[in-house]
Amino acid sequence: MVTSTTPKLDRRPSRSQDREPRRLGFGQRLGRWDVKLSPYLYISPFFILFAIVGMFPLLYTAWVSMHQWHLIGGQGEFVGMENFLHVLQQPPFWKALRNTFSIFLLSSVPQVLLAITIAAVLDANLRAKTFWRMGVLLPFVVAPVAVSLIFGKLFADQSGLINAVLGGIGIEPIRWHADVLASHVAISSMVNFRWIGYNTLIFLAAMQAVPRELYEAAILDGAGRLRQFFSVTVPMLRPTIIFVVVTSTIGGLQIFDEPRLFDQFGLGGGDRQWMTVTMYLYEIGWGSQKSFGRAAAVAWILFIIILVIGLINFSITRRIASDSAPKSRKKQKR
Amino acid sequence: MSAPSIPVIQQTAGRGAARAAASRRKSKGAGSDRRPGWVTYAILTLVILISAYPLYFAFLLATSDSGTIAQNPVPSLIPRGEFFTNVERVLSADIHFWKALWNSVIVSTVTAVSVVFFSTLAGYSFAKLRFKGRGPLLVFVVATTAVPTQLGIVPLFIVMSELGWTGKLIAVIVPGMVTAFGVFWMTQYLEGALPYELIEAARVDGASMIRTFWHVALPAARPAAAMLGLFSFVGSWTNFFWPFIVLGPSNPTLPVAVQLLQATYFKDMSLIMAGVTLSVIPLVIVFIFAGRQLVAGIMQGAVKG
């Protein structure tokens, strides 16, 4: 996908200089080095920085996870897999894992479905296009911290707006902070609020790139709007769907800001009913235990989970998107 | 306030281009180019109301006093008069509000400028220069977007303490100075937007590589760079987890300060919401001025990616 867009180019901007047979002066030699080294020099900031703040920490996490390591005291004894075993034996870890998955599913599934639906609506030939698009994107610029505080109040158990509205139509107030599932729904709604608009625009952009001829053909074949959407739009959007699902997985499984700020204590509720794995990691590393070794073990476990889920996601999304569109794919091949 | 002047020029250019594209689409006679009916607008209006209401809700609470808030959970849609009192209370609260605002401005600006510069540099190299290992290196860059760097925070924190950077802004700025997304984004853009002829012409005129980059590639990259810069700005402005861990309460960024407000004054909802409103206003203003660019940028990027 990446390299295919690179144009095949045989010309070199400066080949004529390279080939010069006569002895080179200092300035020219400098010029040659300039041409040869510059590309590497230009890409090096990324690679150096990624090595220092991306790759190295991830590998070093493995090293830290096999030691006793205190926040202030620093490196201690080598303990092998002990930290991992310890973490895996903690009930709060499993609870955190369950919460993470529950919140992740409650946020990413509606997020993708709603985003693709709103994008389909926006894909029409609207008046004041930019206005609608900007309006949809507005929540994206609001910091998750702000979103959490606002939603924390909206979903307050006693004096919350949502419960007041529910009461107005005769529904018992929901214990948004006390019940497990309810708290997950509330937290997911924050995530959805912030990301649906963003993903909508990503989908919309991809939709606009779908050749209009495909729709014309579908219309000629007698397809209604819904049929067009499922048989033309969705299959053509496959790469984008994969992209959105994968990025929302990576983000969703690391969720921290929203649940952390759902109440003022930041511990995930009295019974840890909405504590996520990243919150657990923070608590172990910077909370009472101050054990970086165990926190690193949690990080590494989460990393493996994210990798596995990412791969599963990838293959499922791929299959769904290609299954629903046998016709249009055949057309493309012919 | 000189920054918005650039987007304004491009906005009109972009609008023209969009119109041209629209009319081109129309001339093809696709059936779906009819103007949609009122149902579409009704749905979109609902979506936008849902998008905007929570922000307005925060503002409403920020204009009330705490007593009123506790009594009626459904605020009237008309703001009350206590906003400035509450704002004053936020500013005098022990959360270093002005410092946090300033820190956020510094962090986001430096990050955005740096991301744009280094990403354009790398993107130019990947898109237009020939060198050994280019393909695999670019694939590597794209692959790193899937690495959840947030999970490396424990060692990253260790590194920052070793360097003595904990509590300092540099600890937040440096990790965000160039991103894989940015590099990929600029590569994609420059591939299409920068003709080889321009580069060659500059080279023939005797410009060094870096001069060519500065005077040819950088200007050509401007629309994509504006969008990338805005994106990075928003990204680092709204970032919470890492600044929260590495900065500490005495030298916060805005999200960290707002969080402190909740931790300290959790019973005083009007104070907290005034803080939230204050923290939201700067970015919403940026968004109103530059949002068109952001939207256009996203549209452009996903088409190419």
Short mmCIF file of N, CA, C and O in Angstrom, two decimals, chain B residues 228-295:
data_model
loop_
_atom_site.label_atom_id
_atom_site.label_comp_id
_atom_site.label_asym_id
_atom_site.label_seq_id
_atom_site.Cartn_x
_atom_site.Cartn_y
_atom_site.Cartn_z
N LEU B 228 -0.70 19.23 9.36
CA LEU B 228 0.07 18.39 10.29
C LEU B 228 0.39 19.17 11.57
O LEU B 228 0.30 18.64 12.68
N GLY B 229 0.75 20.44 11.38
CA GLY B 229 1.07 21.28 12.53
C GLY B 229 -0.13 21.42 13.46
O GLY B 229 -0.02 21.26 14.67
N LEU B 230 -1.28 21.66 12.85
CA LEU B 230 -2.50 21.82 13.63
C LEU B 230 -2.82 20.55 14.40
O LEU B 230 -3.18 20.57 15.57
N PHE B 231 -2.66 19.46 13.72
CA PHE B 231 -2.92 18.16 14.29
C PHE B 231 -2.01 17.89 15.48
O PHE B 231 -2.46 17.44 16.53
N SER B 232 -0.72 18.16 15.29
CA SER B 232 0.23 17.93 16.38
C SER B 232 -0.07 18.86 17.53
O SER B 232 0.06 18.49 18.70
N PHE B 233 -0.46 20.09 17.19
CA PHE B 233 -0.78 21.07 18.22
C PHE B 233 -1.93 20.55 19.09
O PHE B 233 -1.84 20.50 20.31
N VAL B 234 -3.00 20.13 18.42
CA VAL B 234 -4.15 19.59 19.16
C VAL B 234 -3.74 18.37 19.97
O VAL B 234 -4.08 18.24 21.15
N GLY B 235 -2.97 17.50 19.33
CA GLY B 235 -2.55 16.27 20.00
C GLY B 235 -1.79 16.55 21.28
O GLY B 235 -2.09 15.96 22.32
N SER B 236 -0.83 17.47 21.23
CA SER B 236 -0.04 17.66 22.44
C SER B 236 -0.77 18.56 23.44
O SER B 236 -0.55 18.46 24.64
N TRP B 237 -1.68 19.39 22.95
CA TRP B 237 -2.48 20.21 23.87
C TRP B 237 -3.40 19.34 24.72
O TRP B 237 -3.60 19.59 25.91
N THR B 238 -3.97 18.32 24.11
CA THR B 238 -4.95 17.50 24.83
C THR B 238 -4.31 16.32 25.56
O THR B 238 -4.99 15.60 26.28
N ASN B 239 -3.02 16.14 25.38
CA ASN B 239 -2.34 15.00 25.99
C ASN B 239 -2.36 15.10 27.52
O ASN B 239 -2.10 16.16 28.08
N PHE B 240 -2.65 14.00 28.18
CA PHE B 240 -2.72 14.05 29.63
C PHE B 240 -1.76 13.07 30.32
O PHE B 240 -1.00 13.47 31.20
N PHE B 241 -1.77 11.83 29.92
CA PHE B 241 -1.12 10.76 30.66
C PHE B 241 0.37 11.05 30.92
O PHE B 241 0.83 11.06 32.07
N TRP B 242 1.12 11.33 29.87
CA TRP B 242 2.57 11.51 30.03
C TRP B 242 2.91 12.79 30.80
O TRP B 242 3.70 12.73 31.76
N PRO B 243 2.33 13.94 30.46
CA PRO B 243 2.61 15.14 31.26
C PRO B 243 2.24 14.94 32.72
O PRO B 243 2.95 15.39 33.62
N PHE B 244 1.14 14.25 32.95
CA PHE B 244 0.67 13.99 34.31
C PHE B 244 1.73 13.22 35.10
O PHE B 244 2.02 13.53 36.25
N ILE B 245 2.34 12.23 34.44
CA ILE B 245 3.33 11.41 35.12
C ILE B 245 4.64 12.16 35.30
O ILE B 245 5.23 12.17 36.38
N VAL B 246 5.09 12.83 34.26
CA VAL B 246 6.46 13.31 34.28
C VAL B 246 6.57 14.74 34.83
O VAL B 246 7.63 15.14 35.31
N LEU B 247 5.50 15.52 34.77
CA LEU B 247 5.64 16.92 35.17
C LEU B 247 5.36 17.17 36.66
O LEU B 247 6.05 17.96 37.30
N GLY B 248 4.34 16.52 37.17
CA GLY B 248 4.00 16.78 38.57
C GLY B 248 3.18 18.05 38.70
O GLY B 248 3.08 18.84 37.77
N PRO B 249 2.57 18.25 39.88
CA PRO B 249 1.58 19.31 40.05
C PRO B 249 2.15 20.73 40.08
O PRO B 249 1.41 21.68 39.87
N SER B 250 3.46 20.89 40.29
CA SER B 250 3.94 22.26 40.44
C SER B 250 4.26 22.93 39.10
O SER B 250 4.40 24.15 39.02
N ASN B 251 4.38 22.14 38.06
CA ASN B 251 4.69 22.71 36.75
C ASN B 251 3.82 22.05 35.69
O ASN B 251 4.32 21.40 34.78
N PRO B 252 2.49 22.20 35.80
CA PRO B 252 1.59 21.39 34.97
C PRO B 252 1.37 21.95 33.57
O PRO B 252 1.69 23.10 33.30
N THR B 253 0.82 21.12 32.69
CA THR B 253 0.19 21.63 31.49
C THR B 253 -1.28 21.79 31.81
O THR B 253 -1.73 21.37 32.87
N LEU B 254 -2.03 22.35 30.87
CA LEU B 254 -3.42 22.67 31.17
C LEU B 254 -4.27 21.47 31.60
O LEU B 254 -4.97 21.55 32.61
N PRO B 255 -4.21 20.34 30.86
CA PRO B 255 -5.01 19.20 31.31
C PRO B 255 -4.63 18.73 32.71
O PRO B 255 -5.50 18.35 33.51
N VAL B 256 -3.33 18.78 33.03
CA VAL B 256 -2.90 18.36 34.37
C VAL B 256 -3.46 19.31 35.42
O VAL B 256 -3.93 18.89 36.49
N ALA B 257 -3.45 20.61 35.12
CA ALA B 257 -3.97 21.60 36.05
C ALA B 257 -5.47 21.41 36.27
O ALA B 257 -5.96 21.48 37.40
N VAL B 258 -6.19 21.14 35.19
CA VAL B 258 -7.64 20.96 35.31
C VAL B 258 -7.94 19.72 36.14
O VAL B 258 -8.86 19.71 36.96
N GLN B 259 -7.13 18.71 35.96
CA GLN B 259 -7.30 17.50 36.76
C GLN B 259 -7.07 17.82 38.24
O GLN B 259 -7.79 17.32 39.11
N LEU B 260 -6.07 18.67 38.52
CA LEU B 260 -5.79 19.07 39.90
C LEU B 260 -7.00 19.76 40.52
O LEU B 260 -7.30 19.59 41.69
N LEU B 261 -7.67 20.54 39.68
CA LEU B 261 -8.86 21.26 40.13
C LEU B 261 -9.89 20.27 40.65
O LEU B 261 -10.50 20.47 41.70
N GLN B 262 -10.08 19.20 39.89
CA GLN B 262 -11.06 18.18 40.30
C GLN B 262 -10.60 17.47 41.56
O GLN B 262 -11.39 17.19 42.46
N ALA B 263 -9.29 17.17 41.63
CA ALA B 263 -8.79 16.43 42.78
C ALA B 263 -8.90 17.27 44.06
O ALA B 263 -9.12 16.73 45.14
N THR B 264 -8.73 18.59 43.93
CA THR B 264 -8.70 19.45 45.12
C THR B 264 -10.07 19.98 45.51
O THR B 264 -10.43 20.03 46.68
N TYR B 265 -10.83 20.41 44.49
CA TYR B 265 -12.09 21.11 44.79
C TYR B 265 -13.30 20.33 44.31
O TYR B 265 -14.23 20.90 43.75
N PHE B 266 -13.27 18.99 44.50
CA PHE B 266 -14.27 18.17 43.82
C PHE B 266 -15.70 18.49 44.16
O PHE B 266 -16.61 18.13 43.43
N LYS B 267 -15.93 19.20 45.30
CA LYS B 267 -17.31 19.51 45.64
C LYS B 267 -17.80 20.77 44.94
O LYS B 267 -18.98 21.03 44.87
N ASP B 268 -16.85 21.56 44.44
CA ASP B 268 -17.20 22.86 43.91
C ASP B 268 -17.35 22.79 42.38
O ASP B 268 -16.46 23.15 41.62
N MET B 269 -18.52 22.30 41.96
CA MET B 269 -18.71 22.01 40.55
C MET B 269 -18.60 23.24 39.66
O MET B 269 -18.06 23.19 38.57
N SER B 270 -19.10 24.38 40.14
CA SER B 270 -19.05 25.56 39.28
C SER B 270 -17.60 26.02 39.08
O SER B 270 -17.22 26.46 38.00
N LEU B 271 -16.78 25.86 40.10
CA LEU B 271 -15.36 26.18 39.97
C LEU B 271 -14.70 25.26 38.95
O LEU B 271 -13.99 25.72 38.04
N ILE B 272 -14.96 23.96 39.08
CA ILE B 272 -14.34 22.99 38.16
C ILE B 272 -14.76 23.26 36.73
O ILE B 272 -13.94 23.30 35.81
N MET B 273 -16.07 23.51 36.55
CA MET B 273 -16.55 23.73 35.18
C MET B 273 -16.03 25.06 34.60
O MET B 273 -15.83 25.16 33.40
N ALA B 274 -15.82 26.03 35.48
CA ALA B 274 -15.20 27.26 34.99
C ALA B 274 -13.78 26.95 34.49
O ALA B 274 -13.36 27.43 33.43
N GLY B 275 -13.07 26.12 35.25
CA GLY B 275 -11.74 25.71 34.82
C GLY B 275 -11.78 24.94 33.51
O GLY B 275 -10.97 25.18 32.61
N VAL B 276 -12.73 24.02 33.41
CA VAL B 276 -12.87 23.25 32.17
C VAL B 276 -13.14 24.18 31.00
O VAL B 276 -12.51 24.09 29.95
N THR B 277 -14.09 25.11 31.21
CA THR B 277 -14.42 26.05 30.13
C THR B 277 -13.18 26.85 29.71
O THR B 277 -12.89 26.99 28.52
N LEU B 278 -12.47 27.35 30.71
CA LEU B 278 -11.26 28.12 30.40
C LEU B 278 -10.26 27.28 29.61
O LEU B 278 -9.59 27.78 28.70
N SER B 279 -10.16 26.01 29.96
CA SER B 279 -9.18 25.17 29.28
C SER B 279 -9.63 24.80 27.87
O SER B 279 -8.82 24.51 27.01
N VAL B 280 -10.94 24.82 27.66
CA VAL B 280 -11.46 24.45 26.34
C VAL B 280 -11.39 25.62 25.37
O VAL B 280 -11.11 25.46 24.18
N ILE B 281 -11.62 26.84 25.89
CA ILE B 281 -11.72 28.01 25.02
C ILE B 281 -10.53 28.19 24.05
O ILE B 281 -10.77 28.34 22.85
N PRO B 282 -9.28 28.12 24.51
CA PRO B 282 -8.20 28.38 23.56
C PRO B 282 -8.24 27.48 22.32
O PRO B 282 -8.13 27.96 21.20
N LEU B 283 -8.43 26.19 22.55
CA LEU B 283 -8.40 25.28 21.40
C LEU B 283 -9.62 25.44 20.52
O LEU B 283 -9.54 25.29 19.30
N VAL B 284 -10.76 25.75 21.13
CA VAL B 284 -11.96 25.96 20.31
C VAL B 284 -11.76 27.19 19.42
O VAL B 284 -12.13 27.19 18.25
N ILE B 285 -11.10 28.22 19.96
CA ILE B 285 -10.81 29.40 19.14
C ILE B 285 -9.87 29.01 17.99
O ILE B 285 -10.12 29.34 16.83
N VAL B 286 -8.82 28.29 18.32
CA VAL B 286 -7.91 27.82 17.27
C VAL B 286 -8.69 27.03 16.23
O VAL B 286 -8.51 27.21 15.02
N PHE B 287 -9.58 26.18 16.71
CA PHE B 287 -10.35 25.33 15.81
C PHE B 287 -11.25 26.16 14.90
O PHE B 287 -11.37 25.88 13.71
N ILE B 288 -11.88 27.18 15.46
CA ILE B 288 -12.78 27.99 14.65
C ILE B 288 -12.00 28.69 13.53
O ILE B 288 -12.46 28.79 12.40
N PHE B 289 -10.79 29.16 13.87
CA PHE B 289 -10.01 29.84 12.83
C PHE B 289 -9.37 28.87 11.84
O PHE B 289 -9.27 29.16 10.67
N ALA B 290 -8.92 27.74 12.36
CA ALA B 290 -8.13 26.86 11.51
C ALA B 290 -8.80 25.52 11.22
O ALA B 290 -8.25 24.68 10.53
N GLY B 291 -10.03 25.35 11.73
CA GLY B 291 -10.71 24.06 11.61
C GLY B 291 -10.92 23.63 10.17
O GLY B 291 -10.81 22.45 9.83
N ARG B 292 -11.18 24.60 9.30
CA ARG B 292 -11.36 24.33 7.90
C ARG B 292 -10.15 23.58 7.34
O ARG B 292 -10.28 22.62 6.60
N GLN B 293 -9.00 24.08 7.77
CA GLN B 293 -7.73 23.47 7.36
C GLN B 293 -7.63 22.04 7.87
O GLN B 293 -7.24 21.13 7.15
N LEU B 294 -8.02 21.88 9.13
CA LEU B 294 -7.95 20.57 9.77
C LEU B 294 -8.85 19.58 9.04
O LEU B 294 -8.46 18.46 8.71
N VAL B 295 -10.07 20.04 8.76
CA VAL B 295 -11.02 19.19 8.06
C VAL B 295 -10.51 18.84 6.67
O VAL B 295 -10.46 17.67 6.28
#
